mmCIF file of C-alpha atoms in Angstrom:
data_model
loop_
_atom_site.group_PDB
_atom_site.id
_atom_site.type_symbol
_atom_site.label_atom_id
_atom_site.label_comp_id
_atom_site.label_asym_id
_atom_site.label_seq_id
_atom_site.Cartn_x
_atom_site.Cartn_y
_atom_site.Cartn_z
ATOM 1 C CA MET A 1128 27.914 13.826 12.953
ATOM 2 C CA ASP A 1129 29.638 14.541 16.148
ATOM 3 C CA SER A 1130 26.694 16.260 17.307
ATOM 4 C CA ILE A 1131 24.324 13.295 17.272
ATOM 5 C CA ILE A 1132 24.131 11.476 20.635
ATOM 6 C CA MET A 1133 22.820 8.031 20.864
ATOM 7 C CA ILE A 1134 20.955 6.706 24.016
ATOM 8 C CA LYS A 1135 21.341 2.556 23.407
ATOM 9 C CA GLY A 1136 22.037 -0.555 25.813
ATOM 10 C CA ASN A 1137 19.550 -2.074 28.278
ATOM 11 C CA ILE A 1138 16.723 -0.477 26.471
ATOM 12 C CA ALA A 1139 13.586 -1.287 24.059
ATOM 13 C CA PHE A 1140 13.943 1.694 21.704
ATOM 14 C CA PRO A 1141 17.431 3.071 20.832
ATOM 15 C CA ILE A 1142 17.464 7.083 20.347
ATOM 16 C CA THR A 1143 19.734 8.988 18.274
ATOM 17 C CA LEU A 1144 19.613 12.746 19.638
ATOM 18 C CA ASP A 1145 19.946 15.785 17.488
ATOM 19 C CA PRO A 1146 21.132 18.722 19.842
ATOM 20 C CA GLY A 1147 20.827 21.030 16.785
ATOM 21 C CA VAL A 1148 17.095 21.051 16.752
ATOM 22 C CA TRP A 1149 16.050 21.439 20.310
ATOM 23 C CA ILE A 1150 15.911 25.419 20.106
ATOM 24 C CA PHE A 1151 12.536 24.675 18.621
ATOM 25 C CA ASP A 1152 11.210 22.326 21.612
ATOM 26 C CA ASP A 1153 8.875 23.550 23.630
ATOM 27 C CA ARG A 1154 10.679 21.067 26.389
ATOM 28 C CA LYS A 1155 13.985 23.431 26.115
ATOM 29 C CA VAL A 1156 14.561 25.783 29.539
ATOM 30 C CA ASP A 1157 16.584 28.669 29.774
ATOM 31 C CA LEU A 1158 19.487 27.707 31.901
ATOM 32 C CA THR A 1159 20.514 31.262 33.299
ATOM 33 C CA VAL A 1160 17.518 31.496 35.303
ATOM 34 C CA TYR A 1161 16.482 27.635 35.219
ATOM 35 C CA PHE A 1162 18.331 26.433 38.581
ATOM 36 C CA ASP A 1163 17.263 29.619 40.837
ATOM 37 C CA GLU A 1164 13.437 28.906 39.410
ATOM 38 C CA ASN A 1165 13.672 25.444 40.237
ATOM 39 C CA LYS A 1166 14.519 26.026 43.649
ATOM 40 C CA LYS A 1167 11.229 27.819 44.717
ATOM 41 C CA GLU A 1168 8.681 25.082 45.060
ATOM 42 C CA ARG A 1169 6.214 26.025 42.550
ATOM 43 C CA ASN A 1170 2.369 25.539 42.409
ATOM 44 C CA GLU A 1171 1.316 25.712 38.971
ATOM 45 C CA LEU A 1172 -2.078 26.185 39.319
ATOM 46 C CA GLU A 1173 -1.676 28.995 41.824
ATOM 47 C CA GLU A 1174 0.442 30.798 39.476
ATOM 48 C CA TYR A 1175 -1.951 29.993 36.748
ATOM 49 C CA THR A 1176 -4.691 31.321 38.920
ATOM 50 C CA LYS A 1177 -2.766 34.385 39.839
ATOM 51 C CA SER A 1178 -1.665 35.259 36.199
ATOM 52 C CA VAL A 1179 -5.266 35.060 34.985
ATOM 53 C CA SER A 1180 -6.897 36.952 37.563
ATOM 54 C CA LYS A 1181 -4.266 39.875 37.048
ATOM 55 C CA HIS A 1182 -4.933 39.725 33.527
ATOM 56 C CA TRP A 1183 -8.955 39.961 34.029
ATOM 57 C CA ASP A 1184 -8.393 42.695 36.519
ATOM 58 C CA ARG A 1185 -6.135 44.866 34.159
ATOM 59 C CA GLU A 1186 -9.004 44.082 31.324
ATOM 60 C CA ILE A 1187 -11.809 45.400 33.875
ATOM 61 C CA ARG A 1188 -9.785 48.565 34.925
ATOM 62 C CA GLU A 1189 -8.023 49.430 31.318
ATOM 63 C CA GLY A 1190 -10.058 47.521 28.875
ATOM 64 C CA ALA A 1191 -8.834 44.785 26.687
ATOM 65 C CA LYS A 1192 -5.440 45.360 24.365
ATOM 66 C CA LEU A 1193 -4.947 43.448 20.976
ATOM 67 C CA PRO A 1194 -1.270 41.817 21.458
ATOM 68 C CA ASP A 1195 1.472 43.552 19.633
ATOM 69 C CA SER A 1196 2.647 40.000 17.484
ATOM 70 C CA LYS A 1197 5.427 42.062 15.808
ATOM 71 C CA ASN A 1198 6.716 42.878 19.098
ATOM 72 C CA GLU A 1199 6.114 39.194 20.294
ATOM 73 C CA LYS A 1200 7.604 37.613 18.097
ATOM 74 C CA ARG A 1201 10.797 39.674 17.927
ATOM 75 C CA THR A 1202 11.374 39.719 21.593
ATOM 76 C CA GLU A 1203 11.222 35.717 21.105
ATOM 77 C CA LYS A 1204 13.363 35.330 18.356
ATOM 78 C CA GLU A 1205 15.821 37.828 20.266
ATOM 79 C CA ARG A 1206 15.652 35.792 23.260
ATOM 80 C CA ILE A 1207 16.114 32.261 21.117
ATOM 81 C CA LEU A 1208 19.263 33.885 19.389
ATOM 82 C CA ASN A 1209 20.868 35.013 22.375
ATOM 83 C CA GLY A 1210 19.752 32.161 24.951
ATOM 84 C CA THR A 1211 21.542 29.585 27.139
ATOM 85 C CA PHE A 1212 19.369 26.680 26.928
ATOM 86 C CA GLY A 1213 19.268 22.409 28.193
ATOM 87 C CA ILE A 1214 16.618 19.898 27.877
ATOM 88 C CA PRO A 1215 15.453 17.622 30.653
ATOM 89 C CA LEU A 1216 16.895 14.368 29.670
ATOM 90 C CA LEU A 1217 13.810 12.612 31.194
ATOM 91 C CA PRO A 1218 11.296 12.384 28.183
ATOM 92 C CA PHE A 1219 14.148 10.936 25.930
ATOM 93 C CA LEU A 1220 15.195 8.557 28.592
ATOM 94 C CA ARG A 1221 11.067 7.081 29.015
ATOM 95 C CA ASN A 1222 10.814 7.265 24.952
ATOM 96 C CA ALA A 1223 13.685 4.627 25.299
ATOM 97 C CA GLU A 1224 12.248 2.093 27.811
ATOM 98 C CA PRO A 1225 14.979 1.167 29.727
ATOM 99 C CA ALA A 1226 14.148 -2.526 30.821
ATOM 100 C CA PRO A 1227 13.080 -3.336 34.414
ATOM 101 C CA THR A 1228 16.638 -4.698 34.941
ATOM 102 C CA ALA A 1229 18.062 -1.556 34.027
ATOM 103 C CA GLU A 1230 19.643 0.313 36.744
ATOM 104 C CA TYR A 1231 22.422 2.701 35.412
ATOM 105 C CA ALA A 1232 23.174 5.233 32.516
ATOM 106 C CA VAL A 1233 26.574 5.507 31.789
ATOM 107 C CA PHE A 1234 27.651 8.961 29.822
ATOM 108 C CA LYS A 1235 30.544 8.734 27.927
ATOM 109 C CA THR A 1236 32.884 11.753 27.383
ATOM 110 C CA ASP A 1237 35.741 12.843 25.732
ATOM 111 C CA GLN A 1238 37.142 12.585 29.538
ATOM 112 C CA GLY A 1239 35.970 9.012 30.334
ATOM 113 C CA GLU A 1240 32.825 7.834 31.535
ATOM 114 C CA VAL A 1241 30.593 9.015 34.378
ATOM 115 C CA ARG A 1242 27.983 6.564 35.619
ATOM 116 C CA MET A 1243 24.882 7.138 37.474
ATOM 117 C CA THR A 1244 21.379 5.588 38.430
ATOM 118 C CA LEU A 1245 18.917 5.859 36.575
ATOM 119 C CA LYS A 1246 16.683 7.796 38.820
ATOM 120 C CA GLU A 1247 19.795 10.038 39.325
ATOM 121 C CA ALA A 1248 19.987 10.676 35.294
ATOM 122 C CA SER A 1249 16.341 11.233 35.273
ATOM 123 C CA ALA A 1250 16.842 14.669 36.804
ATOM 124 C CA LEU A 1251 19.678 15.719 34.160
ATOM 125 C CA ILE A 1252 19.340 18.852 32.050
ATOM 126 C CA LEU A 1253 21.523 18.538 28.838
ATOM 127 C CA GLY A 1254 22.683 21.628 27.668
ATOM 128 C CA PHE A 1255 22.819 22.440 24.121
ATOM 129 C CA SER A 1256 23.423 25.822 23.595
ATOM 130 C CA LYS A 1257 25.657 29.095 24.975
ATOM 131 C CA ASN A 1258 24.709 32.714 24.232
ATOM 132 C CA GLY A 1259 22.644 31.458 20.917
ATOM 133 C CA LYS A 1260 25.555 28.870 19.867
ATOM 134 C CA PRO A 1261 25.615 25.215 19.562
ATOM 135 C CA LEU A 1262 28.202 24.098 22.228
ATOM 136 C CA THR A 1263 31.260 22.713 19.857
ATOM 137 C CA ASP A 1264 34.088 23.456 21.986
ATOM 138 C CA GLU A 1265 32.312 21.565 24.971
ATOM 139 C CA GLY A 1266 29.516 19.823 23.200
ATOM 140 C CA PRO A 1267 27.326 18.563 21.743
ATOM 141 C CA VAL A 1268 25.798 18.321 24.829
ATOM 142 C CA THR A 1269 27.019 19.062 28.671
ATOM 143 C CA LEU A 1270 25.224 17.785 31.415
ATOM 144 C CA TYR A 1271 23.978 19.644 34.436
ATOM 145 C CA TYR A 1272 22.462 17.804 37.442
ATOM 146 C CA GLY A 1273 18.857 19.268 38.258
ATOM 147 C CA ASP A 1274 19.335 21.199 41.376
ATOM 148 C CA GLY A 1275 22.090 22.825 39.546
ATOM 149 C CA SER A 1276 24.866 21.838 41.568
ATOM 150 C CA ASN A 1277 27.456 21.653 38.564
ATOM 151 C CA ARG A 1278 26.131 24.695 36.728
ATOM 152 C CA ASP A 1279 29.293 26.209 37.056
ATOM 153 C CA ASN A 1280 31.000 23.124 36.184
ATOM 154 C CA PRO A 1281 28.683 20.735 34.095
ATOM 155 C CA ILE A 1282 29.790 17.726 32.679
ATOM 156 C CA THR A 1283 31.086 18.446 28.882
ATOM 157 C CA ASN A 1284 31.690 16.640 25.807
ATOM 158 C CA THR A 1285 29.199 14.116 26.234
ATOM 159 C CA ARG A 1286 28.871 11.929 23.253
ATOM 160 C CA GLU A 1287 26.602 8.716 24.076
ATOM 161 C CA ILE A 1288 24.394 7.135 26.772
ATOM 162 C CA ILE A 1289 24.756 3.605 27.616
ATOM 163 C CA ILE A 1290 21.933 2.578 29.488
ATOM 164 C CA GLU A 1291 23.111 -0.530 31.703
#
């Protein structure tokens, strides 16, 4: 049970987080590249349009190719088994529905408490795996600032989140 994290306090709905199941969550991000990619301004519509155009051009030149689903599945499985992942905290905060009077999030860790505004907390990424393994020594989760400024020295051993 020491891998379970509670979000509680001045919220409408207490939330229980289990980092062990996040590996299957589509919201997970690859921490080895996330902060570098996140620094670039992304225009998702433009990226999608370029991707579709490139695919269309290739099909015109070479003809349609059927996907090799076995190879794609194996590649994805290897990426998951060896990856370093995190998940944004924002969706969990939204689901907890902080009260209108709530202003702060307090993160209880083995080293003490870390207090920040809800706006700052909304940008956090919760790291939950490193090199394909759950965080046992520094977990259950580590906290990364959204801008990646602490990516080499994250807040470790986070056990509880209290909204005040």
